[in-house]
PDB file of C-alpha atoms in Angstrom:
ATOM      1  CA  UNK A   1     -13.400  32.078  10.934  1.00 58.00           C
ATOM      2  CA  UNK A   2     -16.152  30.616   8.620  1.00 78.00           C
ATOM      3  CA  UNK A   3     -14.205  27.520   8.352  1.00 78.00           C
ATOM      4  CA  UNK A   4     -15.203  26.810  11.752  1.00 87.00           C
ATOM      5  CA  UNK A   5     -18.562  27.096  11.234  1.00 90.00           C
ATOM      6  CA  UNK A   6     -18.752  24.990   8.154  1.00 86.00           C
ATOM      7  CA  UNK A   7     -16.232  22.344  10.411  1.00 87.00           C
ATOM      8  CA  UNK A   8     -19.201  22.299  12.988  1.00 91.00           C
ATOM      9  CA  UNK A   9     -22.086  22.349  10.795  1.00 92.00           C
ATOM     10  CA  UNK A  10     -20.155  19.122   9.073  1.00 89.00           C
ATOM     11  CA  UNK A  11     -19.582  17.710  12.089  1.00 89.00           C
ATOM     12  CA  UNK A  12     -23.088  18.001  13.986  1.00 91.00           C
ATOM     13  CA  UNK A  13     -24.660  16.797  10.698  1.00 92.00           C
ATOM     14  CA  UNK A  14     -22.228  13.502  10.885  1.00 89.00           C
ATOM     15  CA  UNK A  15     -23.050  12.808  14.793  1.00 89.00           C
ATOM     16  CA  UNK A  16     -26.816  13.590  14.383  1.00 91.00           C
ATOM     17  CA  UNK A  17     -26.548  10.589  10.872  1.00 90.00           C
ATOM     18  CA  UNK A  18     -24.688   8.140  13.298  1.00 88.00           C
ATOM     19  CA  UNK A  19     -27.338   8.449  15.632  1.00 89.00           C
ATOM     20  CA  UNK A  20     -30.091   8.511  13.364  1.00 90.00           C
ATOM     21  CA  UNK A  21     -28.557   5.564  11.743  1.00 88.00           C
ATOM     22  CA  UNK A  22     -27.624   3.626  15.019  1.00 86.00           C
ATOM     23  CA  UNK A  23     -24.242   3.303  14.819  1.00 86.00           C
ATOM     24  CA  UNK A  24     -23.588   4.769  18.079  1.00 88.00           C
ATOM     25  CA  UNK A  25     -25.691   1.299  19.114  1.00 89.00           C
ATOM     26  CA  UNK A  26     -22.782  -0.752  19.724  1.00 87.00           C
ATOM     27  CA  UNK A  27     -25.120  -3.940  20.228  1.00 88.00           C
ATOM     28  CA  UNK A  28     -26.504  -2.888  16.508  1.00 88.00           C
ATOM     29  CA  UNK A  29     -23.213  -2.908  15.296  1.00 88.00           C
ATOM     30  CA  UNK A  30     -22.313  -5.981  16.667  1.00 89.00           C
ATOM     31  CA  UNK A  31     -24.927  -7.562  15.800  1.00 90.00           C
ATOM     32  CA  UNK A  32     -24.089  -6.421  12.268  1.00 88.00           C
ATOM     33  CA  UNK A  33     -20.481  -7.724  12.585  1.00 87.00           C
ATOM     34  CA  UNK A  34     -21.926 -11.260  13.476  1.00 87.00           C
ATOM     35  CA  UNK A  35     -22.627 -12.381  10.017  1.00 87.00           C
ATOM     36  CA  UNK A  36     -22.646 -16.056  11.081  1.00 90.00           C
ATOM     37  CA  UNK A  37     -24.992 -15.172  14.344  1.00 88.00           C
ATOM     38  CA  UNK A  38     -27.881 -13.884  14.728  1.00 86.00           C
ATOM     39  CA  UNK A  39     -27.076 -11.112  11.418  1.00 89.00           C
ATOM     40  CA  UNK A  40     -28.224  -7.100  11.889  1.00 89.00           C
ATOM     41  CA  UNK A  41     -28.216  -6.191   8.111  1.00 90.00           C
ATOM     42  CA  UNK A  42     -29.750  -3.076   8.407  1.00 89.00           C
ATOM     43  CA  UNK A  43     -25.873  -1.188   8.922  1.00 88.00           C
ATOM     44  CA  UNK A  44     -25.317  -2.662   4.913  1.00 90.00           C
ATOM     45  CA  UNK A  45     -28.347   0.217   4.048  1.00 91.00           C
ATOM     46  CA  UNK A  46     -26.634   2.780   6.379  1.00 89.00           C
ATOM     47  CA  UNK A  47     -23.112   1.637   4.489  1.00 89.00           C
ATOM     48  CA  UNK A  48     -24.562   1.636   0.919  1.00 94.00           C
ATOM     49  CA  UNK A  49     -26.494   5.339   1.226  1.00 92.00           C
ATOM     50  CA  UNK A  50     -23.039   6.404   2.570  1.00 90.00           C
ATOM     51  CA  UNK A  51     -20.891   4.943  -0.188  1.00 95.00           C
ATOM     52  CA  UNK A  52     -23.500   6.228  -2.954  1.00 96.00           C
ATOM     53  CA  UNK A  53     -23.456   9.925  -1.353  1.00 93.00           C
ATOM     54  CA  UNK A  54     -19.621  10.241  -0.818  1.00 92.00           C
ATOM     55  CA  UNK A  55     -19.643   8.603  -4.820  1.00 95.00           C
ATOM     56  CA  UNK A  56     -21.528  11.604  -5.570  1.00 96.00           C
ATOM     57  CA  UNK A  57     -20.154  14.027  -3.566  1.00 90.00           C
ATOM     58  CA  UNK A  58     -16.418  13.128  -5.055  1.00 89.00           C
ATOM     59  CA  UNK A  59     -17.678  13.336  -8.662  1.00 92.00           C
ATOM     60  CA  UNK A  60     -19.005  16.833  -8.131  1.00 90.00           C
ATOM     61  CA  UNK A  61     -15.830  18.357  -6.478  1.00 88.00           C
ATOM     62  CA  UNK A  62     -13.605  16.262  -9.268  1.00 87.00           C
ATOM     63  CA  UNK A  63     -15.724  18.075 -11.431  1.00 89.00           C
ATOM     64  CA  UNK A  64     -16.028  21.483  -9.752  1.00 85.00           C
ATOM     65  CA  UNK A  65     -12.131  22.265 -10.073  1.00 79.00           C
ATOM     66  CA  UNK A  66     -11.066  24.461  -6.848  1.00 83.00           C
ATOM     67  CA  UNK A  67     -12.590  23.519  -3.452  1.00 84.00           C
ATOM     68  CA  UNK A  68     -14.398  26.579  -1.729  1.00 79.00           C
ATOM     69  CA  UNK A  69     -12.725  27.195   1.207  1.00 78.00           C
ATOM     70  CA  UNK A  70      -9.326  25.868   0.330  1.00 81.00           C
ATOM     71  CA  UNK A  71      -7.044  27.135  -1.893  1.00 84.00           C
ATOM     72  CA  UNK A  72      -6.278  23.986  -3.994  1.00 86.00           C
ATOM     73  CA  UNK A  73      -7.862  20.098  -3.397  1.00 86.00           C
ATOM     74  CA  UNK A  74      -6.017  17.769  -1.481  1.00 86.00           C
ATOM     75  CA  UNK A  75      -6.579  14.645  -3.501  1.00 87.00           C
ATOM     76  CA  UNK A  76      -4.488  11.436  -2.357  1.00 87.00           C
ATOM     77  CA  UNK A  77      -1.754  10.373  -4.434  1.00 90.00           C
ATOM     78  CA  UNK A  78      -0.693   6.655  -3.260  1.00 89.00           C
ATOM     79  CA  UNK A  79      -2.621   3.568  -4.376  1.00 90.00           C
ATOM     80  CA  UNK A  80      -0.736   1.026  -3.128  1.00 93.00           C
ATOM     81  CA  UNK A  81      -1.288  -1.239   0.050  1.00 94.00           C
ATOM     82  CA  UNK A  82       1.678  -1.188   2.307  1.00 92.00           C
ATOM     83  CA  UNK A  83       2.356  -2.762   5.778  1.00 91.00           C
ATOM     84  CA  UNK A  84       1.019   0.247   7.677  1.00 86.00           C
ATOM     85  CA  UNK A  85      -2.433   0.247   5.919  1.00 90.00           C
ATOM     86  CA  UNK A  86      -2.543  -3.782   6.362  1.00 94.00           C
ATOM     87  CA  UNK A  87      -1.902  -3.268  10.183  1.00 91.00           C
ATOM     88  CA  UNK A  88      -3.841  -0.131  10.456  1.00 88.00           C
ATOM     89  CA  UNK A  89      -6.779  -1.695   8.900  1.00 91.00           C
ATOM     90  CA  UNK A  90      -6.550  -4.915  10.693  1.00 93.00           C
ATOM     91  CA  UNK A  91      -6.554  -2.907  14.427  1.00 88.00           C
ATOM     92  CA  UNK A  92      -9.096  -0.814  13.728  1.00 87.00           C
ATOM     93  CA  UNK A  93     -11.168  -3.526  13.032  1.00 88.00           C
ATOM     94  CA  UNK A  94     -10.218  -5.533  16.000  1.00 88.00           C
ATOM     95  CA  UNK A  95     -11.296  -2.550  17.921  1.00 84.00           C
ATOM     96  CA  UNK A  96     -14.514  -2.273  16.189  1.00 85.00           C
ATOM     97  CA  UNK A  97     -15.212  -6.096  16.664  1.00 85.00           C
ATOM     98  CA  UNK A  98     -14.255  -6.251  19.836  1.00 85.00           C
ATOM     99  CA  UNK A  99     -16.329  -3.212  21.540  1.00 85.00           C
ATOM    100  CA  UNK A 100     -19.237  -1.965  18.567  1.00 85.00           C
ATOM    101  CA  UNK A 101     -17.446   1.103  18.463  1.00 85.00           C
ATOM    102  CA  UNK A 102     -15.268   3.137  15.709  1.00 84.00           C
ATOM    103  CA  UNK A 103     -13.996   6.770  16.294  1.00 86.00           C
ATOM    104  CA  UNK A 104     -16.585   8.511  14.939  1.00 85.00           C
ATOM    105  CA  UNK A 105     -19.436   7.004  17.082  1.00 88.00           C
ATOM    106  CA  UNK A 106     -17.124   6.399  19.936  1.00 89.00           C
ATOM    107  CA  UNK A 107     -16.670  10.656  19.968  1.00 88.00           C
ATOM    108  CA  UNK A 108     -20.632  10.853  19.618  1.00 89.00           C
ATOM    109  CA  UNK A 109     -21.112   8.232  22.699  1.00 88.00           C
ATOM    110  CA  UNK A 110     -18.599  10.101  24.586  1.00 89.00           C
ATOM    111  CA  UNK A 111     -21.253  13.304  25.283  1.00 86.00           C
ATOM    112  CA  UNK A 112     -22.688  10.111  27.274  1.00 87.00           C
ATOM    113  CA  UNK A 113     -19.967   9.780  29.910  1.00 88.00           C
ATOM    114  CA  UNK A 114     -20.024   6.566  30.125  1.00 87.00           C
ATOM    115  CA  UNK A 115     -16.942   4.852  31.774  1.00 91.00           C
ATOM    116  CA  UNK A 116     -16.505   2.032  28.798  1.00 87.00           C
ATOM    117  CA  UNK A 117     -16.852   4.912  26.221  1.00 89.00           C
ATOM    118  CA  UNK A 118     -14.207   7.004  28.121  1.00 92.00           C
ATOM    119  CA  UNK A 119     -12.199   4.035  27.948  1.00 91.00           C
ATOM    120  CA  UNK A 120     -12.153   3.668  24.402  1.00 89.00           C
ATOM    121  CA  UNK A 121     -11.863   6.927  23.761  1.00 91.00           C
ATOM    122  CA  UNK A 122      -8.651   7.128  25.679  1.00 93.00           C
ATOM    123  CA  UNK A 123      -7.276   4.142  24.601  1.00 90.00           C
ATOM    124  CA  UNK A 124      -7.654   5.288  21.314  1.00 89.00           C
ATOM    125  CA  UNK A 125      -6.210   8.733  22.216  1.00 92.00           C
ATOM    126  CA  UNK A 126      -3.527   6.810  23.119  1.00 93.00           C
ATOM    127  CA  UNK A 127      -2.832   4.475  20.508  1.00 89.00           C
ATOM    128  CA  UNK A 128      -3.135   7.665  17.980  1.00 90.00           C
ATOM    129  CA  UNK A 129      -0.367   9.385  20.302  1.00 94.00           C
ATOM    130  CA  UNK A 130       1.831   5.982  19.934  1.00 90.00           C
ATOM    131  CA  UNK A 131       1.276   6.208  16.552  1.00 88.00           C
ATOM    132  CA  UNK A 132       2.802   9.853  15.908  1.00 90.00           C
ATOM    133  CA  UNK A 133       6.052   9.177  18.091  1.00 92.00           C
ATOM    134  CA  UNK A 134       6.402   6.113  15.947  1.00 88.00           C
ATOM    135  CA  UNK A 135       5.935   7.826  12.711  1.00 87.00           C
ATOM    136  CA  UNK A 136       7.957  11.104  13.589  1.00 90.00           C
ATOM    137  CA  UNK A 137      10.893   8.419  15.187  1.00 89.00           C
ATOM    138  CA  UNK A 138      10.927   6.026  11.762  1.00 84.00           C
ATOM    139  CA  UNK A 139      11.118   9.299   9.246  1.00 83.00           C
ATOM    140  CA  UNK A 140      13.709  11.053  11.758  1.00 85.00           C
ATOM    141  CA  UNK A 141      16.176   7.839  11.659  1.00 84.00           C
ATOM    142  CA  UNK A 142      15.163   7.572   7.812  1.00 83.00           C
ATOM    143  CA  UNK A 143      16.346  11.502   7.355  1.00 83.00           C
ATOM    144  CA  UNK A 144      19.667  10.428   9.691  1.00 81.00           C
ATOM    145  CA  UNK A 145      20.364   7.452   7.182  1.00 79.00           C
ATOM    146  CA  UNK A 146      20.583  10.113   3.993  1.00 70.00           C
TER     147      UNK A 146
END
């Protein structure tokens, strides 16, 4: 049961930073995505403190051994860039260009009720739920083939 806690605690403390931040201001983030416009820079500060406190965070728990509430760390083992991560990358960006939003603020925005936000957020419902059926088809005719 404490895991649920420390899942909510981590996840209040990440909606109340997007909002303190702004990125649930999807005219601030596209105004940040319009580098040859009229250029919102202030995102590349939000960005940067990120980047330097996940940096941190990962060298402590490399260094700290076993997580606490797991029983061993998870740490990815692939490094290369296949056609999934190319397309994966390249629509989540589209959808960030296109409407200000990424999954994270899009969830925060969604306490809002607003219709384009409940679009979104169902769209992108949607597109993980295509993704799934694709994935569990492609390894079940890829465990017929052997």
């Amino acid at each position: 049961m404490p895991l649920v806690f420390v899942s909510f605690a981590c996840g209040l403390v990440f909606g109340i930073g997007l909002l303190i931040s702004g990125m649930t201001d999807t005219g601030k983030v596209l105004g940040f995505l319009d580098i040859f416009g009229a250029w919102d820079a202030t995102l590349a500060f939000v960005m940067a403190g990120a980047v330097a406190v996940t940096g941190l965070g990962f060298a402590l728990a490399r260094r700290r051994g076993a997580p606490v509430l797991a029983a061993t760390n998870l740490w990815p083992t692939r490094k290369d860039v296949d056609t999934p991560l190319v397309v994966g990358a390249t629509l989540f960006g589209i959808g960030w260009g296109l409407v200000g939003l990424c999954p994270g603020p899009a969830l925060v925005n969604l306490a809002g009720l607003g219709l384009p936000v409940i679009v979104f957020v169902v769209a992108m419902a949607v597109g993980m739920l295509g993704h799934d059926a694709w994935s569990t088809r492609t390894l079940m005719r890829q465990t017929e083939k052997a």
